[in-house]
Amino acid sequence: PNKSSADVGESGGRLDVENEEEATSHWQSNNDSTETADAAIESKEMFESESAREAAYMLENTFHKASNQQEDNSDHRQVNIQLQQVQHDRMNYADYNKCFLLLDQSNKYRNSYEGHKWRKENHVLCNPPLDPVYDFAELKGILPDEVLAWNERKNISQPTLVQSQTLGVALTGRDVIVTASTGSGKTLSYLWPLATHLMANQDGANKSRSLILVPTRELALQVEQVAKSMFANLPLTAMAITGGNLGRYELSKKL
């Protein structure tokens, strides 16, 4: 019977079996290449792992986290300020003069018909009602001469409405809460009485100081600029204390 070539050869064996090693030799080569590639990948991964560990070690020993720095420097950055309780009843304070406008003949605060009329005409409210200061001429001998001269240099001849009423209250030694629109002159309305109070109470070692609190940094710098200009010829100074301005050491030297 006829047999296919695949089944019969000269040696009587199977060609597909006898030549298996030769036929599949490239498989072995591919397997070796695969094992070599796997070994290379593993070696590369080990190298990268060692490099990553080495880099992490270098970073850890070179740089410090902000939190760690804060913990390490916490003892240096903390300021331990303990204020002692002051026994005011045991302190010997110098007399403080705060009433500069003359009272009326009955020794009461000025509350005249003219003052009521002025407030009504100008829509100004004041409670309790105290007479305003109508002109700077009324403050001659009350405001320092240097401040009056500063007013002339700045072409300030008449106080504004809020200034007139505030001067009439603050120079009698009363506390004032003022509300007025922006640009009406509130800053000068308290800087003028401030200059009078500070200059009148500069008695030797008992030198007065004043603290002005404002809501923004820009306003603090603006008030400082005006105060320095007004106090230029007086033994007074002004300094703004704001965040981002001067360090604690520089501020302590200036204060």
Coordinates of C-alpha atoms in Angstrom, one line a residue:
P1 CA 0.0 0.0 0.0
N2 CA 1.0 3.5 -0.6
K3 CA 2.5 5.4 2.4
S4 CA 3.0 9.0 2.8
S5 CA 6.5 10.6 2.9
A6 CA 5.9 11.7 6.3
D7 CA 5.7 8.2 7.6
V8 CA 8.6 6.4 5.7
G9 CA 12.3 7.3 5.2
E10 CA 15.6 5.6 4.4
S11 CA 16.3 4.6 8.0
G12 CA 12.8 3.5 8.6
G13 CA 12.4 6.1 11.4
R14 CA 10.2 9.2 11.7
L15 CA 11.7 12.4 10.2
D16 CA 9.7 14.6 12.6
V17 CA 11.1 12.7 15.6
E18 CA 14.7 12.3 14.5
N19 CA 15.1 15.9 13.4
E20 CA 13.3 17.3 16.5
E21 CA 16.3 18.8 18.1
E22 CA 17.3 20.5 14.9
A23 CA 13.8 21.6 14.2
T24 CA 13.3 23.0 17.6
S25 CA 16.8 24.4 18.3
H26 CA 15.6 28.0 17.8
W27 CA 13.1 27.4 20.6
Q28 CA 15.9 26.7 23.0
S29 CA 17.7 29.9 21.8
N30 CA 14.5 31.9 22.4
N31 CA 14.1 30.4 25.8
D32 CA 17.7 31.4 26.7
S33 CA 17.1 34.9 25.4
T34 CA 13.9 35.1 27.5
E35 CA 15.7 34.0 30.6
T36 CA 18.5 36.5 29.9
A37 CA 16.0 39.3 29.5
D38 CA 14.2 38.4 32.7
A39 CA 17.5 38.4 34.5
A40 CA 18.3 41.8 33.1
I41 CA 15.0 43.2 34.1
E42 CA 15.4 41.8 37.6
S43 CA 18.9 43.3 37.8
K44 CA 17.6 46.6 36.6
E45 CA 14.8 46.6 39.1
M46 CA 17.3 45.8 41.9
F47 CA 19.5 48.6 40.7
E48 CA 16.6 51.1 40.6
S49 CA 15.5 49.9 44.1
E50 CA 19.0 50.5 45.5
S51 CA 19.2 53.8 43.7
A52 CA 15.8 54.9 45.1
R53 CA 16.8 53.8 48.6
E54 CA 20.1 55.7 48.3
A55 CA 18.3 58.8 47.0
A56 CA 15.8 58.6 49.8
Y57 CA 18.6 58.3 52.4
M58 CA 20.4 61.3 50.9
L59 CA 17.2 63.4 50.9
E60 CA 16.4 62.4 54.5
N61 CA 19.8 63.4 55.7
T62 CA 20.2 66.5 53.6
F63 CA 16.7 68.1 53.9
H64 CA 14.3 68.3 56.8
K65 CA 10.5 68.5 56.7
A66 CA 9.1 71.8 57.8
S67 CA 7.2 70.1 60.6
N68 CA 10.4 68.5 61.9
Q69 CA 12.2 71.9 61.7
Q70 CA 9.4 73.5 63.6
E71 CA 9.5 70.8 66.3
D72 CA 13.3 71.1 66.5
N73 CA 13.2 74.9 66.7
S74 CA 10.1 75.2 68.8
D75 CA 12.1 75.9 71.9
H76 CA 13.9 78.8 70.2
R77 CA 10.9 80.3 68.5
Q78 CA 8.6 80.3 71.5
V79 CA 8.5 83.6 73.4
N80 CA 7.8 83.2 77.1
I81 CA 6.4 86.5 78.1
Q82 CA 4.8 86.7 81.5
L83 CA 3.2 89.9 82.4
Q84 CA 3.2 90.8 86.1
Q85 CA -0.1 91.9 87.6
V86 CA 0.0 95.6 88.3
Q87 CA -1.5 96.8 91.6
H88 CA -2.8 100.2 90.4
D89 CA -4.0 101.2 93.9
R90 CA -0.4 100.9 95.1
M91 CA 1.1 102.9 92.2
N92 CA 1.9 106.6 92.5
Y93 CA 0.8 108.0 89.2
A94 CA 1.3 111.6 88.3
D95 CA -1.7 113.8 87.7
Y96 CA -3.0 113.5 84.1
N97 CA -4.5 116.5 82.6
K98 CA -7.2 115.7 80.0
C99 CA -9.7 118.7 80.2
F100 CA -8.5 121.6 78.1
L101 CA -11.6 123.4 76.8
L102 CA -12.9 125.8 79.4
L103 CA -16.2 124.9 81.0
D104 CA -19.1 127.4 81.1
Q105 CA -19.7 129.7 84.1
S106 CA -21.7 127.0 86.0
N107 CA -18.7 124.6 85.7
K108 CA -20.5 122.3 83.3
Y109 CA -19.6 121.1 79.8
R110 CA -20.4 123.6 77.1
N111 CA -23.9 123.0 75.9
S112 CA -25.2 126.3 74.4
Y113 CA -28.1 127.2 72.1
E114 CA -25.6 128.0 69.4
G115 CA -24.2 124.4 69.5
H116 CA -27.7 122.9 69.2
K117 CA -28.4 125.2 66.2
W118 CA -25.1 124.3 64.5
R119 CA -25.8 120.6 64.9
K120 CA -29.3 120.9 63.6
E121 CA -28.2 122.9 60.5
N122 CA -25.4 120.5 59.7
H123 CA -27.2 117.3 60.6
V124 CA -24.7 116.3 63.3
L125 CA -25.7 114.2 66.2
C126 CA -23.9 114.3 69.6
N127 CA -25.0 112.6 72.8
P128 CA -24.6 114.0 75.4
P129 CA -24.7 117.3 73.5
L130 CA -21.5 119.3 73.7
D131 CA -20.6 122.4 71.8
P132 CA -18.3 122.0 68.7
V133 CA -15.1 123.9 68.0
Y134 CA -16.0 126.3 65.2
D135 CA -12.6 127.7 64.4
F136 CA -8.9 126.9 65.2
A137 CA -8.6 130.3 66.7
E138 CA -10.5 128.9 69.7
L139 CA -7.7 126.4 70.2
K140 CA -4.9 128.9 70.4
G141 CA -3.0 128.0 73.6
I142 CA -4.7 124.5 73.6
L143 CA -3.2 123.0 70.4
P144 CA 0.6 123.2 70.4
D145 CA 1.8 126.2 68.3
E146 CA 3.7 123.8 66.1
V147 CA 0.5 122.0 65.2
L148 CA -1.3 125.2 64.4
A149 CA 1.7 126.2 62.2
W150 CA 1.4 122.7 60.5
N151 CA -2.3 123.4 59.8
E152 CA -1.4 126.6 58.0
R153 CA 1.3 124.8 55.9
K154 CA -1.3 122.2 55.0
N155 CA -3.8 124.9 54.1
I156 CA -6.2 123.7 56.8
S157 CA -8.1 126.8 57.8
Q158 CA -11.4 125.4 59.1
P159 CA -12.2 122.1 60.8
T160 CA -14.7 119.8 59.0
L161 CA -18.0 118.9 60.6
V162 CA -16.7 115.7 62.2
Q163 CA -13.5 117.5 63.3
S164 CA -15.4 120.4 64.9
Q165 CA -17.7 118.1 67.0
T166 CA -14.9 115.6 67.9
L167 CA -12.6 118.4 69.0
G168 CA -15.4 119.8 71.2
V169 CA -15.7 116.5 73.0
A170 CA -12.2 115.0 73.1
L171 CA -10.6 118.2 74.5
T172 CA -13.0 118.1 77.4
G173 CA -11.6 114.8 78.5
R174 CA -14.6 112.7 77.4
D175 CA -14.5 109.4 75.4
V176 CA -15.7 109.6 71.9
I177 CA -17.2 107.1 69.4
V178 CA -17.3 108.7 66.0
T179 CA -19.0 107.6 62.8
A180 CA -18.6 109.5 59.6
S181 CA -18.1 108.9 55.9
T182 CA -14.7 108.1 54.4
G183 CA -12.7 111.3 53.6
S184 CA -14.5 113.4 56.2
G185 CA -11.3 113.9 58.3
K186 CA -11.6 111.4 61.1
T187 CA -7.8 110.8 61.3
L188 CA -7.0 114.5 62.1
S189 CA -10.0 114.7 64.4
Y190 CA -8.2 112.4 66.9
L191 CA -4.6 113.3 66.1
W192 CA -5.1 116.9 67.1
P193 CA -6.4 116.1 70.6
L194 CA -3.8 113.4 70.8
A195 CA -1.0 116.0 70.3
T196 CA -2.5 118.2 73.0
H197 CA -2.8 115.4 75.5
L198 CA 0.7 114.1 74.9
M199 CA 2.4 117.5 75.1
A200 CA 0.5 118.5 78.2
N201 CA 1.5 115.3 80.1
Q202 CA 5.3 115.2 79.4
D203 CA 6.3 115.6 83.0
G204 CA 9.9 114.3 83.5
A205 CA 9.9 110.5 83.5
N206 CA 6.1 110.3 83.3
K207 CA 5.9 110.5 79.5
S208 CA 2.6 109.7 78.0
R209 CA 2.1 107.3 75.1
S210 CA -0.8 106.6 72.8
L211 CA -1.9 103.5 71.0
I212 CA -3.9 103.8 67.8
L213 CA -5.5 100.6 66.5
V214 CA -6.6 100.4 62.9
P215 CA -8.0 97.4 60.9
T216 CA -5.5 97.3 58.0
R217 CA -1.8 97.6 57.4
E218 CA -2.3 100.2 54.8
L219 CA -4.3 102.4 57.1
A220 CA -1.7 102.0 59.8
L221 CA 1.0 103.3 57.5
Q222 CA -1.2 106.2 56.4
V223 CA -1.8 107.2 60.0
E224 CA 1.9 106.9 60.7
Q225 CA 2.7 109.2 57.8
V226 CA 0.3 111.9 58.9
A227 CA 1.3 111.7 62.5
K228 CA 5.0 112.0 61.7
S229 CA 4.3 115.0 59.6
M230 CA 2.3 116.7 62.3
F231 CA 4.8 115.9 65.1
A232 CA 7.9 116.8 63.1
N233 CA 8.7 119.9 65.2
L234 CA 7.5 118.4 68.5
P235 CA 9.4 116.0 70.8
L236 CA 7.0 113.3 69.7
T237 CA 7.3 110.4 67.3
A238 CA 5.1 107.9 65.6
M239 CA 5.7 104.4 64.4
A240 CA 3.5 101.8 62.7
I241 CA 3.7 98.3 64.0
T242 CA 2.4 95.9 61.4
G243 CA 2.9 92.4 60.1
G244 CA 5.6 92.2 57.4
N245 CA 7.1 95.5 58.4
L246 CA 10.0 95.2 60.8
G247 CA 11.3 92.3 62.9
R248 CA 10.9 92.2 66.6
Y249 CA 14.5 93.3 67.2
E250 CA 14.2 96.3 64.9
L251 CA 10.9 97.3 66.5
S252 CA 12.3 97.0 70.0
K253 CA 15.1 99.4 69.1
K254 CA 12.8 101.9 67.5
L255 CA 10.4 101.7 70.5

